[in-house]
Coordinates of C-alpha atoms in Angstrom, one line a residue:
Chain A
M238 CA 5.8 -44.4 6.2
L239 CA 4.3 -47.6 7.4
S240 CA 2.2 -49.2 4.7
R241 CA -0.1 -51.5 6.7
R242 CA -3.7 -50.5 5.9
N243 CA -6.4 -51.1 8.5
A244 CA -10.2 -50.8 8.3
E245 CA -10.1 -47.1 8.9
D246 CA -7.7 -46.5 6.1
W247 CA -9.8 -48.5 3.8
M248 CA -12.9 -46.6 4.8
V249 CA -11.4 -43.1 4.6
D250 CA -9.8 -44.0 1.2
S251 CA -13.2 -45.2 -0.2
I252 CA -15.1 -42.2 1.0
I253 CA -12.5 -39.8 -0.5
H254 CA -12.4 -41.6 -3.8
V255 CA -16.1 -41.6 -4.1
L256 CA -16.4 -37.9 -3.3
L257 CA -13.5 -37.0 -5.6
I258 CA -15.0 -39.0 -8.5
L259 CA -18.3 -37.0 -7.8
V260 CA -16.3 -33.8 -8.1
I261 CA -14.8 -34.9 -11.4
I262 CA -18.2 -35.8 -12.8
T263 CA -20.0 -32.6 -11.7
T264 CA -17.1 -30.6 -13.1
A265 CA -16.4 -32.4 -16.4
Y266 CA -19.8 -33.6 -17.4
P267 CA -21.4 -30.2 -18.1
F268 CA -18.6 -29.5 -20.6
Y269 CA -18.9 -32.9 -22.1
Y270 CA -22.7 -32.6 -22.3
V271 CA -22.6 -29.3 -24.2
F272 CA -19.9 -30.6 -26.5
M273 CA -21.9 -33.7 -27.3
M274 CA -25.1 -31.8 -27.8
S275 CA -23.4 -29.4 -30.2
F276 CA -23.0 -32.3 -32.6
N277 CA -26.6 -33.4 -32.4
A278 CA -29.3 -32.1 -34.7
G279 CA -31.0 -29.2 -32.9
T280 CA -34.6 -30.3 -33.8
D281 CA -33.8 -33.8 -32.5
S282 CA -32.4 -32.4 -29.3
T283 CA -35.8 -30.9 -28.4
I284 CA -37.1 -34.4 -28.0
G285 CA -34.8 -34.9 -25.1
G286 CA -33.4 -38.1 -23.6
L287 CA -29.8 -37.4 -24.7
Y288 CA -27.2 -37.9 -22.0
L289 CA -24.1 -39.6 -23.3
W290 CA -23.8 -39.4 -27.1
P291 CA -25.4 -37.7 -30.1
R292 CA -28.5 -39.4 -31.6
V293 CA -28.6 -37.6 -34.9
L294 CA -24.9 -36.7 -35.6
T295 CA -24.5 -33.5 -37.6
L296 CA -22.2 -30.6 -38.2
D297 CA -25.1 -28.3 -39.1
N298 CA -24.8 -26.3 -35.9
Y299 CA -21.1 -25.5 -36.6
A300 CA -21.9 -24.7 -40.3
K301 CA -24.7 -22.4 -39.2
F302 CA -22.4 -20.8 -36.5
F303 CA -19.5 -20.0 -38.9
S304 CA -21.8 -18.9 -41.7
D305 CA -23.7 -16.5 -39.4
A306 CA -22.1 -13.1 -40.1
N307 CA -22.8 -11.9 -36.5
W308 CA -21.2 -14.8 -34.8
F309 CA -18.2 -14.8 -37.2
K310 CA -17.7 -11.1 -36.7
A311 CA -17.9 -11.6 -32.9
L312 CA -15.3 -14.3 -33.1
E313 CA -13.0 -12.1 -35.1
V314 CA -13.4 -9.2 -32.6
T315 CA -12.8 -11.6 -29.7
V316 CA -9.6 -13.1 -31.2
A317 CA -8.3 -9.6 -32.1
R318 CA -8.9 -8.2 -28.6
T319 CA -7.3 -11.3 -27.1
I320 CA -4.1 -11.1 -29.2
I321 CA -3.7 -7.3 -29.2
G322 CA -4.8 -6.9 -25.6
A323 CA -2.4 -9.6 -24.4
F324 CA 0.4 -8.1 -26.4
L325 CA -0.1 -4.5 -25.2
G326 CA -0.7 -5.6 -21.7
V327 CA 2.5 -7.6 -21.5
V328 CA 4.7 -4.9 -23.2
F329 CA 3.4 -2.0 -21.3
T330 CA 3.4 -3.7 -17.9
L331 CA 6.9 -5.1 -18.5
M332 CA 8.2 -1.6 -19.5
M333 CA 6.9 0.0 -16.4
A334 CA 8.1 -2.9 -14.2
Y335 CA 11.6 -2.7 -15.7
G336 CA 11.8 1.0 -15.0
L337 CA 10.5 0.6 -11.4
S338 CA 13.0 -2.3 -10.8
A339 CA 15.9 0.1 -11.0
K340 CA 17.0 0.5 -7.4
D341 CA 18.4 4.0 -7.9
L342 CA 15.4 5.4 -9.7
V343 CA 14.6 9.0 -8.7
F344 CA 11.1 9.4 -7.2
R345 CA 10.7 5.7 -6.9
R346 CA 8.9 5.9 -3.6
L347 CA 6.3 8.3 -5.0
Y348 CA 5.8 6.0 -8.0
F349 CA 5.2 3.0 -5.8
T350 CA 2.8 4.9 -3.6
L351 CA 0.8 5.9 -6.7
V352 CA 0.7 2.3 -8.0
I353 CA -0.4 0.8 -4.7
I354 CA -3.1 3.4 -4.1
A355 CA -4.4 2.6 -7.6
M356 CA -4.4 -1.1 -6.8
Y357 CA -6.7 -0.8 -3.8
F358 CA -9.0 2.2 -4.6
S359 CA -11.1 2.9 -7.5
G360 CA -13.7 5.5 -8.4
G361 CA -16.3 3.0 -9.3
L362 CA -17.9 2.2 -12.5
I363 CA -19.9 5.4 -13.2
P364 CA -16.9 7.9 -13.1
Y365 CA -14.9 5.3 -15.1
Y366 CA -17.6 5.3 -17.7
V367 CA -17.5 9.2 -17.8
V368 CA -13.7 9.1 -18.3
L369 CA -13.9 6.6 -21.1
R370 CA -16.6 8.7 -22.7
S371 CA -14.5 11.9 -22.5
L372 CA -11.6 10.1 -24.1
H373 CA -13.9 9.1 -26.9
L374 CA -13.1 5.4 -26.2
L375 CA -16.8 4.4 -26.1
N376 CA -17.9 2.5 -29.2
T377 CA -14.4 1.8 -30.4
F378 CA -12.3 -1.3 -30.5
S379 CA -9.7 0.5 -28.4
V380 CA -12.0 0.4 -25.3
Y381 CA -11.2 -3.3 -25.1
V382 CA -7.4 -3.0 -25.1
I383 CA -6.4 0.5 -24.0
P384 CA -7.9 0.7 -20.5
T385 CA -6.6 -2.8 -19.7
M386 CA -3.0 -2.2 -20.7
L387 CA -1.5 -2.0 -17.2
N388 CA -1.9 -5.0 -15.0
T389 CA -0.9 -4.0 -11.5
F390 CA -0.8 -7.6 -10.2
F391 CA 1.7 -8.6 -12.9
L392 CA 3.5 -5.3 -12.5
L393 CA 4.5 -6.3 -9.0
I394 CA 5.4 -9.8 -10.0
A395 CA 7.5 -8.5 -12.9
I396 CA 9.3 -6.0 -10.7
S397 CA 10.4 -8.8 -8.3
F398 CA 11.3 -10.9 -11.3
F399 CA 13.6 -8.2 -12.7
R400 CA 15.1 -7.6 -9.2
D401 CA 16.1 -11.2 -8.9
L402 CA 18.0 -11.2 -12.2
P403 CA 21.8 -10.8 -11.6
A404 CA 22.8 -7.1 -11.7
E405 CA 25.8 -8.0 -13.9
L406 CA 23.4 -8.7 -16.8
R407 CA 22.5 -5.0 -17.0
E408 CA 25.9 -3.7 -16.0
S409 CA 27.9 -5.5 -18.7
A410 CA 25.4 -4.4 -21.3
H411 CA 25.9 -0.8 -20.1
I412 CA 29.6 -1.1 -20.4
D413 CA 29.2 -2.4 -23.9
G414 CA 27.4 0.8 -24.7
A415 CA 23.8 -0.5 -24.8
G416 CA 21.1 2.0 -24.0
E417 CA 18.2 1.2 -21.8
V418 CA 15.9 0.5 -24.7
T419 CA 18.3 -2.0 -26.1
I420 CA 18.9 -3.6 -22.8
F421 CA 15.1 -3.9 -22.3
S422 CA 14.3 -5.3 -25.7
R423 CA 17.4 -7.4 -26.4
I424 CA 18.2 -8.7 -22.9
M425 CA 15.3 -8.3 -20.5
I426 CA 12.5 -9.5 -22.8
P427 CA 14.4 -12.7 -23.9
V428 CA 15.3 -13.7 -20.3
S429 CA 11.7 -13.1 -19.0
K430 CA 10.1 -15.6 -21.4
P431 CA 8.4 -17.7 -18.7
L432 CA 7.0 -14.6 -17.1
I433 CA 5.9 -13.3 -20.4
A434 CA 4.2 -16.6 -21.2
T435 CA 2.3 -16.5 -17.9
M436 CA 1.3 -12.9 -18.2
G437 CA 0.2 -13.3 -21.8
L438 CA -1.9 -16.4 -21.1
F439 CA -3.6 -14.8 -18.0
I440 CA -4.3 -11.5 -19.7
G441 CA -5.4 -13.3 -22.8
V442 CA -7.8 -15.5 -20.9
G443 CA -9.2 -12.4 -19.2
Q444 CA -9.6 -10.7 -22.6
W445 CA -11.3 -13.7 -24.1
N446 CA -13.8 -14.0 -21.2
S447 CA -14.5 -10.3 -20.7
W448 CA -18.0 -9.1 -21.6
V449 CA -19.0 -6.1 -19.4
D450 CA -17.1 -3.7 -21.7
S451 CA -18.8 -5.2 -24.8
A452 CA -22.2 -4.9 -23.2
Y453 CA -22.0 -1.4 -21.8
F454 CA -19.2 0.5 -23.5
V455 CA -20.0 -0.4 -27.0
Q456 CA -23.2 0.0 -29.1
N457 CA -21.7 -0.7 -32.5
N458 CA -23.0 -4.1 -33.6
D459 CA -19.7 -4.9 -35.4
L460 CA -17.7 -4.6 -32.2
R461 CA -19.7 -7.1 -30.1
T462 CA -17.7 -10.0 -28.7
L463 CA -18.5 -13.7 -28.5
T464 CA -19.5 -13.6 -24.8
Y465 CA -21.8 -10.7 -25.5
R466 CA -23.5 -12.6 -28.4
M467 CA -23.8 -15.5 -26.0
I468 CA -25.7 -13.4 -23.4
E469 CA -28.0 -12.3 -26.2
I470 CA -28.8 -15.8 -27.3
I471 CA -29.1 -17.1 -23.7
N472 CA -31.6 -14.3 -23.1
S473 CA -33.5 -15.0 -26.3
S474 CA -33.7 -18.7 -25.6
K475 CA -35.4 -18.0 -22.4
V476 CA -38.4 -17.5 -24.6
P477 CA -39.6 -21.0 -25.2
A478 CA -40.8 -20.5 -28.8
N479 CA -37.3 -19.5 -29.8
S480 CA -35.7 -22.6 -28.5
V481 CA -37.8 -24.9 -30.8
A482 CA -37.1 -23.8 -34.3
Y483 CA -34.4 -21.4 -35.3
A484 CA -35.3 -20.9 -38.9
A485 CA -38.4 -21.8 -40.8
G486 CA -36.4 -23.5 -43.5
A487 CA -35.1 -27.0 -43.7
S488 CA -32.5 -26.4 -41.1
T489 CA -32.3 -28.7 -38.1
V490 CA -30.6 -25.9 -36.1
T491 CA -32.4 -24.4 -33.2
G492 CA -31.6 -21.3 -31.1
Y493 CA -30.6 -23.6 -28.3
S494 CA -28.4 -25.9 -30.4
L495 CA -26.6 -22.8 -31.7
E496 CA -26.1 -21.5 -28.2
L497 CA -24.5 -24.8 -27.3
T498 CA -22.2 -24.5 -30.3
A499 CA -21.3 -21.0 -29.3
L500 CA -20.5 -22.3 -25.8
V501 CA -18.2 -24.9 -27.3
V502 CA -16.5 -22.4 -29.5
S503 CA -15.9 -20.0 -26.6
V504 CA -14.5 -22.7 -24.3
A505 CA -12.4 -24.6 -26.8
P506 CA -9.5 -22.2 -27.0
I507 CA -9.2 -22.0 -23.2
L508 CA -9.1 -25.8 -23.1
C509 CA -6.3 -25.6 -25.6
V510 CA -4.1 -23.2 -23.7
Y511 CA -5.0 -24.6 -20.3
P512 CA -2.3 -27.3 -20.2
F513 CA 0.3 -24.6 -20.8
L514 CA -1.2 -22.4 -18.1
Q515 CA -1.2 -25.0 -15.5
K516 CA 2.4 -25.3 -14.7
Y517 CA 2.6 -21.5 -14.0
F518 CA -0.5 -20.6 -12.1
V519 CA 0.2 -22.4 -8.9
H520 CA 3.1 -20.1 -8.4
G521 CA 1.1 -17.1 -9.5
I522 CA -1.8 -17.6 -7.1
M523 CA 0.6 -18.1 -4.2
L524 CA 2.3 -14.8 -5.0
G525 CA -1.0 -13.1 -5.5
S526 CA -2.9 -14.1 -2.4
V527 CA -0.9 -14.5 0.8
K528 CA 2.3 -12.7 1.0
E529 CA 4.4 -14.1 3.7
Chain B
M31 CA 5.6 -7.6 -1.0
E32 CA 4.7 -3.9 -1.6
R33 CA 5.7 -3.0 1.9
N34 CA 9.2 -4.2 1.2
F35 CA 9.5 -2.0 -1.8
I36 CA 8.6 1.0 0.2
Q37 CA 10.9 0.2 3.0
E38 CA 13.8 -0.4 0.7
N39 CA 13.1 2.9 -0.8
A40 CA 13.0 4.7 2.4
A41 CA 16.4 3.3 3.3
Q42 CA 17.8 4.6 0.1
A43 CA 16.5 8.1 0.5
G44 CA 19.8 8.9 2.0
P45 CA 21.5 12.3 2.5
A46 CA 22.7 12.6 -1.1
I47 CA 19.1 13.0 -2.3
H48 CA 18.7 16.3 -0.5
D49 CA 20.8 18.0 -3.1
Q50 CA 18.4 19.3 -5.7
A51 CA 20.9 19.6 -8.5
S52 CA 22.0 16.0 -8.1
I53 CA 18.4 14.7 -8.2
W54 CA 18.0 16.5 -11.5
K55 CA 21.3 15.1 -12.8
R56 CA 20.4 11.6 -11.8
F57 CA 16.9 12.0 -13.3
K58 CA 18.4 13.1 -16.6
K59 CA 20.9 10.2 -16.6
Q60 CA 18.1 7.7 -16.2
R61 CA 15.6 9.5 -18.5
T62 CA 14.8 6.4 -20.5
L63 CA 13.8 4.5 -17.4
Q64 CA 11.9 7.5 -16.2
V65 CA 10.0 7.6 -19.5
F66 CA 9.1 3.9 -19.1
V67 CA 7.7 4.6 -15.6
L68 CA 6.1 7.9 -16.3
L69 CA 4.1 6.5 -19.2
G70 CA 2.6 4.1 -16.7
I71 CA 2.1 6.8 -14.1
V72 CA 0.3 9.0 -16.7
Y73 CA -1.8 5.9 -17.6
L74 CA -2.8 5.5 -13.9
L75 CA -3.6 9.1 -13.5
I76 CA -6.0 8.9 -16.5
F77 CA -7.6 5.5 -15.8
S78 CA -7.4 5.2 -12.0
Y79 CA -7.1 8.6 -10.5
T80 CA -9.4 10.6 -12.7
P81 CA -12.3 8.2 -11.8
M82 CA -11.4 8.7 -8.1
F83 CA -12.1 12.4 -8.5
G84 CA -15.2 11.4 -10.3
I85 CA -16.6 10.4 -6.9
L86 CA -17.4 14.1 -6.5
M87 CA -20.3 13.3 -8.8
A88 CA -22.1 11.7 -6.0
F89 CA -22.5 15.1 -4.3
K90 CA -23.4 17.0 -7.5
Q91 CA -26.3 17.3 -10.0
Y92 CA -24.2 15.8 -12.8
T93 CA -25.3 15.4 -16.4
I94 CA -23.3 13.3 -18.8
V95 CA -23.3 16.0 -21.5
T96 CA -21.0 18.1 -19.4
G97 CA -18.2 15.5 -19.7
I98 CA -15.3 15.4 -17.3
R99 CA -15.3 19.1 -16.6
G100 CA -18.9 18.8 -15.4
I101 CA -17.7 16.8 -12.5
F102 CA -16.3 20.0 -11.1
T103 CA -18.6 22.6 -12.6
S104 CA -22.0 21.1 -12.1
P105 CA -24.1 22.4 -9.2
W106 CA -23.8 20.9 -5.7
A107 CA -26.5 18.5 -4.6
G108 CA -25.3 18.0 -1.0
L109 CA -26.4 14.7 0.3
Q110 CA -29.6 14.5 -1.8
N111 CA -28.4 11.5 -3.8
F112 CA -27.6 9.6 -0.7
R113 CA -30.9 10.5 0.9
E114 CA -32.7 9.3 -2.2
F115 CA -31.0 5.9 -2.0
F116 CA -31.7 5.5 1.7
T117 CA -35.4 6.3 1.2
D118 CA -35.7 4.2 -2.0
Y119 CA -38.5 1.7 -1.6
R120 CA -36.1 -1.0 -2.7
F121 CA -33.3 0.0 -0.4
G122 CA -34.0 -2.7 2.3
Q123 CA -34.4 -5.4 -0.2
I124 CA -31.2 -4.6 -2.1
V125 CA -29.1 -4.3 1.0
R126 CA -30.5 -7.5 2.4
N127 CA -29.6 -9.3 -0.9
T128 CA -26.1 -7.9 -1.0
L129 CA -25.4 -8.9 2.6
A130 CA -27.1 -12.3 2.3
L131 CA -25.2 -13.3 -0.8
S132 CA -21.9 -12.3 0.6
I133 CA -22.3 -13.9 3.9
L134 CA -23.8 -17.1 2.5
K135 CA -20.9 -17.4 0.1
V136 CA -18.4 -17.2 2.8
V137 CA -20.2 -19.6 5.1
F138 CA -20.9 -22.2 2.5
T139 CA -18.0 -21.9 0.1
F140 CA -15.1 -21.1 2.4
P141 CA -14.8 -24.6 3.9
L142 CA -15.1 -26.4 0.6
P143 CA -11.6 -25.7 -0.8
I144 CA -10.1 -26.7 2.5
L145 CA -12.0 -30.0 2.6
F146 CA -11.1 -30.6 -1.0
A147 CA -7.4 -29.9 -0.4
I148 CA -7.4 -32.3 2.6
M149 CA -9.0 -35.0 0.5
L150 CA -6.5 -34.5 -2.3
N151 CA -3.7 -34.7 0.1
E152 CA -4.8 -38.1 1.3
L153 CA -4.5 -39.6 -2.2
R154 CA -1.6 -41.8 -2.8
N155 CA -2.2 -42.3 -6.5
M156 CA -0.4 -39.3 -8.0
V157 CA -1.8 -39.7 -11.4
F158 CA -5.4 -39.7 -10.0
K159 CA -4.5 -36.7 -7.8
R160 CA -3.2 -34.7 -10.7
F161 CA -6.2 -35.6 -12.8
V162 CA -8.7 -34.5 -10.1
Q163 CA -6.8 -31.3 -9.7
T164 CA -6.6 -30.5 -13.4
V165 CA -10.3 -31.0 -13.8
S166 CA -11.2 -29.0 -10.7
Y167 CA -9.3 -25.9 -11.8
L168 CA -10.9 -25.8 -15.2
P169 CA -14.1 -23.8 -14.4
H170 CA -12.0 -21.0 -12.9
F171 CA -10.9 -20.1 -16.4
I172 CA -14.4 -20.1 -17.9
S173 CA -16.3 -16.8 -18.0
W174 CA -19.5 -16.3 -16.0
V175 CA -21.3 -16.1 -19.2
V176 CA -20.4 -19.6 -20.1
V177 CA -21.3 -20.8 -16.6
V178 CA -24.7 -19.2 -17.0
G179 CA -25.0 -20.8 -20.4
L180 CA -24.2 -24.2 -18.9
S181 CA -26.7 -23.5 -16.1
Y182 CA -29.5 -23.0 -18.6
S183 CA -28.6 -26.3 -20.3
F184 CA -28.9 -28.0 -17.0
F185 CA -31.5 -26.3 -15.0
S186 CA -33.9 -24.4 -17.3
S187 CA -37.5 -25.6 -17.2
E188 CA -37.7 -25.9 -21.0
V189 CA -34.5 -27.4 -22.1
G190 CA -32.8 -28.3 -18.9
I191 CA -31.4 -31.8 -18.8
V192 CA -31.9 -32.1 -15.0
N193 CA -35.6 -31.4 -15.2
R194 CA -36.0 -33.8 -18.1
L195 CA -34.1 -36.6 -16.3
L196 CA -36.1 -36.1 -13.1
M197 CA -39.4 -36.0 -15.0
G198 CA -38.4 -38.9 -17.2
I199 CA -37.9 -41.2 -14.3
G200 CA -41.0 -39.8 -12.6
I201 CA -39.4 -38.1 -9.5
I202 CA -41.1 -34.8 -10.3
G203 CA -44.4 -34.1 -12.1
K204 CA -43.6 -30.7 -13.5
P205 CA -40.3 -28.9 -14.1
L206 CA -38.5 -27.2 -11.3
T207 CA -38.1 -23.4 -11.9
I208 CA -34.7 -23.1 -10.3
L209 CA -33.5 -20.3 -12.5
T210 CA -36.7 -18.2 -12.3
D211 CA -37.7 -18.7 -8.7
P212 CA -36.8 -15.9 -6.2
N213 CA -36.6 -18.6 -3.5
S214 CA -33.8 -20.5 -5.2
F215 CA -31.6 -17.7 -6.4
W216 CA -29.3 -17.5 -3.3
G217 CA -28.8 -21.2 -3.2
F218 CA -28.1 -21.4 -6.9
A219 CA -25.7 -18.4 -6.8
V220 CA -23.8 -20.0 -3.9
G221 CA -23.7 -23.4 -5.6
S222 CA -22.5 -22.2 -8.9
A223 CA -19.8 -20.0 -7.3
A224 CA -18.6 -23.0 -5.4
W225 CA -18.6 -25.1 -8.5
K226 CA -16.6 -22.5 -10.4
E227 CA -13.9 -21.7 -7.8
M228 CA -13.5 -24.6 -5.4
G229 CA -10.6 -26.3 -7.2
W230 CA -8.8 -23.0 -7.8
W231 CA -8.8 -22.0 -4.1
A232 CA -7.7 -25.4 -3.0
I233 CA -4.3 -24.7 -4.5
I234 CA -3.4 -22.4 -1.7
F235 CA -4.4 -24.8 1.0
L236 CA -2.6 -27.7 -0.8
A237 CA 0.5 -25.6 -0.8
A238 CA 0.1 -25.0 3.0
I239 CA -0.4 -28.7 3.6
A240 CA 2.8 -29.4 1.6
G241 CA 4.6 -27.2 4.0
I242 CA 3.9 -29.5 7.0
N243 CA 6.8 -31.5 8.2
P244 CA 6.2 -35.1 7.0
S245 CA 8.0 -36.5 10.1
L246 CA 5.0 -35.3 12.2
Y247 CA 2.8 -37.8 10.3
E248 CA 5.2 -40.6 10.7
A249 CA 5.6 -39.9 14.4
A250 CA 1.8 -39.8 14.8
Q251 CA 1.4 -43.0 12.9
I252 CA 3.9 -44.8 15.2
D253 CA 2.0 -43.5 18.2
G254 CA -1.1 -45.2 16.7
A255 CA -3.0 -42.3 15.3
G256 CA -5.3 -43.3 12.5
R257 CA -6.0 -41.4 9.3
L258 CA -8.8 -39.3 10.7
A259 CA -6.8 -38.6 13.8
R260 CA -3.8 -37.4 11.7
I261 CA -6.0 -35.1 9.7
R262 CA -7.5 -33.7 12.8
H263 CA -4.3 -33.3 14.9
I264 CA -1.7 -32.6 12.2
T265 CA -3.1 -31.4 8.9
L266 CA -5.7 -29.0 10.3
P267 CA -3.5 -27.4 13.0
G268 CA -0.7 -27.3 10.3
I269 CA -2.8 -25.1 7.9
K270 CA -4.5 -23.1 10.6
G271 CA -2.4 -20.0 9.9
T272 CA -3.2 -20.0 6.2
V273 CA -6.9 -20.7 6.9
V274 CA -7.1 -17.7 9.3
V275 CA -5.3 -15.4 6.9
V276 CA -7.3 -16.4 3.9
L277 CA -10.6 -16.1 5.9
I278 CA -9.7 -12.6 7.1
L279 CA -8.8 -11.5 3.6
T280 CA -12.0 -13.0 2.3
V281 CA -14.0 -10.9 4.8
G282 CA -12.2 -7.8 3.2
S283 CA -13.6 -8.7 -0.2
I284 CA -16.9 -10.0 1.1
L285 CA -19.1 -7.5 -0.8
G286 CA -17.5 -8.4 -4.1
G287 CA -18.2 -12.0 -3.5
G288 CA -15.2 -13.0 -1.4
L289 CA -13.1 -16.0 -2.5
V290 CA -15.5 -17.3 -5.0
G291 CA -15.6 -14.3 -7.2
S292 CA -18.1 -12.0 -8.7
N293 CA -21.4 -11.3 -7.0
F294 CA -21.9 -8.6 -9.6
E295 CA -21.5 -10.8 -12.7
Q296 CA -23.7 -13.5 -11.2
S297 CA -26.5 -11.3 -10.2
L298 CA -26.5 -9.5 -13.5
L299 CA -26.4 -12.6 -15.6
L300 CA -28.5 -15.0 -13.5
G301 CA -30.9 -12.3 -12.5
N302 CA -34.2 -11.9 -14.3
D303 CA -37.5 -10.2 -13.8
I304 CA -38.9 -13.0 -11.8
N305 CA -36.0 -13.6 -9.3
N306 CA -35.2 -9.9 -9.1
P307 CA -36.5 -9.6 -5.5
T308 CA -33.7 -11.8 -4.4
S309 CA -31.1 -11.2 -7.1
E310 CA -30.8 -7.4 -7.2
I311 CA -27.7 -6.3 -5.3
V312 CA -26.2 -2.8 -4.7
Q313 CA -23.7 -3.1 -7.5
T314 CA -26.3 -4.3 -10.1
Y315 CA -28.7 -1.6 -9.0
A316 CA -26.1 1.2 -9.3
F317 CA -25.2 -0.2 -12.7
K318 CA -28.8 -0.2 -13.9
V319 CA -29.9 3.2 -12.7
G320 CA -26.6 4.7 -13.8
L321 CA -26.0 3.3 -17.2
S322 CA -29.5 2.4 -18.3
Q323 CA -31.4 5.3 -16.8
G324 CA -28.6 7.8 -17.1
R325 CA -28.9 8.9 -13.4
F326 CA -25.1 9.2 -13.0
S327 CA -25.0 11.1 -9.7
F328 CA -27.4 8.8 -8.0
A329 CA -25.5 5.7 -9.2
A330 CA -22.2 7.2 -8.2
A331 CA -23.6 7.8 -4.7
I332 CA -24.7 4.2 -4.4
D333 CA -21.3 3.1 -5.7
L334 CA -19.5 5.3 -3.2
I335 CA -21.4 3.8 -0.2
Q336 CA -20.4 0.3 -1.4
S337 CA -16.8 1.3 -1.9
I338 CA -16.6 2.9 1.6
I339 CA -17.9 -0.3 3.2
S340 CA -15.5 -2.4 1.1
V341 CA -12.4 -0.3 1.8
T342 CA -13.3 -0.2 5.5
L343 CA -13.6 -4.0 5.5
V344 CA -10.3 -4.4 3.7
F345 CA -8.4 -2.2 6.2
L346 CA -10.1 -3.8 9.2
S347 CA -9.4 -7.3 8.0
N348 CA -5.9 -6.4 7.0
S349 CA -5.1 -5.1 10.5
I350 CA -6.7 -8.1 12.1
A351 CA -4.6 -10.3 9.8
K352 CA -1.5 -8.5 10.8
R353 CA -2.3 -8.9 14.5
V354 CA -3.4 -12.6 14.3
S355 CA -0.8 -14.0 12.0
G356 CA 1.8 -11.4 11.4
S357 CA 1.2 -11.5 7.6
S358 CA -1.0 -9.1 5.7
L359 CA -1.9 -7.6 2.4
F360 CA -0.2 -4.2 2.9

């Protein structure tokens, strides 16, 4: 390309840079603000005027958060559903995908039709709720991980992944006397590591963020998730009195400062896995949206 | 993608398959694989197909104590549940909100990822480009609950930093009630959806731009086309196909919130008693009357109306996409 820059180039570049810097600020600042405020004494935060760094630096909010039995329990449940949910989701989806990737599978056409209908139609929330209730899944930890075990989006991606593997891989294992279970666990799982990483991360993020099930399928207080507790505290801090003083004691923690801490705790793990996600998702979104 | 699978399949359903005995023999030979698949099929029957039969509920006087069997055994109600919804005093308001939110989101948030992708493409500094992209995807991975939490930190009239800043420098005398004002709900919902998903959806348009032949830009430059002219005459026509397909597919999911995600989660989480006249949508209403008030049949009927409209839109937009661009969802 020619590299002579004229006045128009200069102007276009400037406008674009200004706009993009605005995008960065509006996206990143809310996260930074919450992070900064979670390290400021709650009672001091109510005075206002904090924009860039804490005025009364403290770890009280975090101490309060992790010593609060409700929050800690919620964190445990959320971590558990993320790990177990991602594990079950990956294994179950891969198993079905491996079966469906066999080109000579009897009834394959029927199976595919059933999968695709299930992808695009649903009975809606109310009948779904009735099904969960009849299976006695309501009010159990299982309701978080069992109904989400099969991910049809990743099922289709995994099928084409297995299809693209060289057929010799399976055939030679067959000749060596390996059964399908062995081939699946010893050969297919190890070669699909990148796929497993992507699936695990996406399903994990979904589990971590999910809240509708915690809010409506569970009444047991010990099974509430982090996001559910967050909704509770957001709703309660809508009442002004609550946002001023959290406890009558000597604590500097307020309902609002605790909410900010909870926000940080619930975003931090995503920020940690995010760099690993990034290299995969561009490919994923292309596969998922426009199929050409 | 799916269509290919089915076609490949059809091609394989050759003459040999007509032999019943050989089907059974092959089935037994591949029994492990069949078990793998059948586990998944049973799972779909339970969690996807049973709820589909549950739609019957909309035409019944269903009570939750009768469980699954009650879907079939409870007395018929005809169209009573539907009639009740259409004559509900809130019907007009709820339908208006549902349509308004969906349409506003498409109109205001669809062009943003395209503009954003074009701007990113104009950047020469790769480090800066990657940085902007990385930051812009981030909100996509954050739950709506966190977005609502952030919204309160920024816009609530008590603790919101925006109100405090504006009052501090004397621009406003009393706090703006953005989160509890029926007049600002639509704007706020559209704005926060755009904030959350703009960067994510730009990926697809960036990929489309990357597919444009670079020699077109060089030729245009030699012919004396400036930056804006090149954007207008090369970049935009180059991604037209993708834009059309994505737009049409968006229309298919318009009731759910289109490109920029969940109308349902937004309305449920950002909605409150005060902004309810503009924040209540069909899905949240069905949800509330169904699960909170226990009127399962009524809620199922509302759900069904919404599903029928959505599925119709999906098929309609899919067939338009097929005709316009030759590529489609199924």
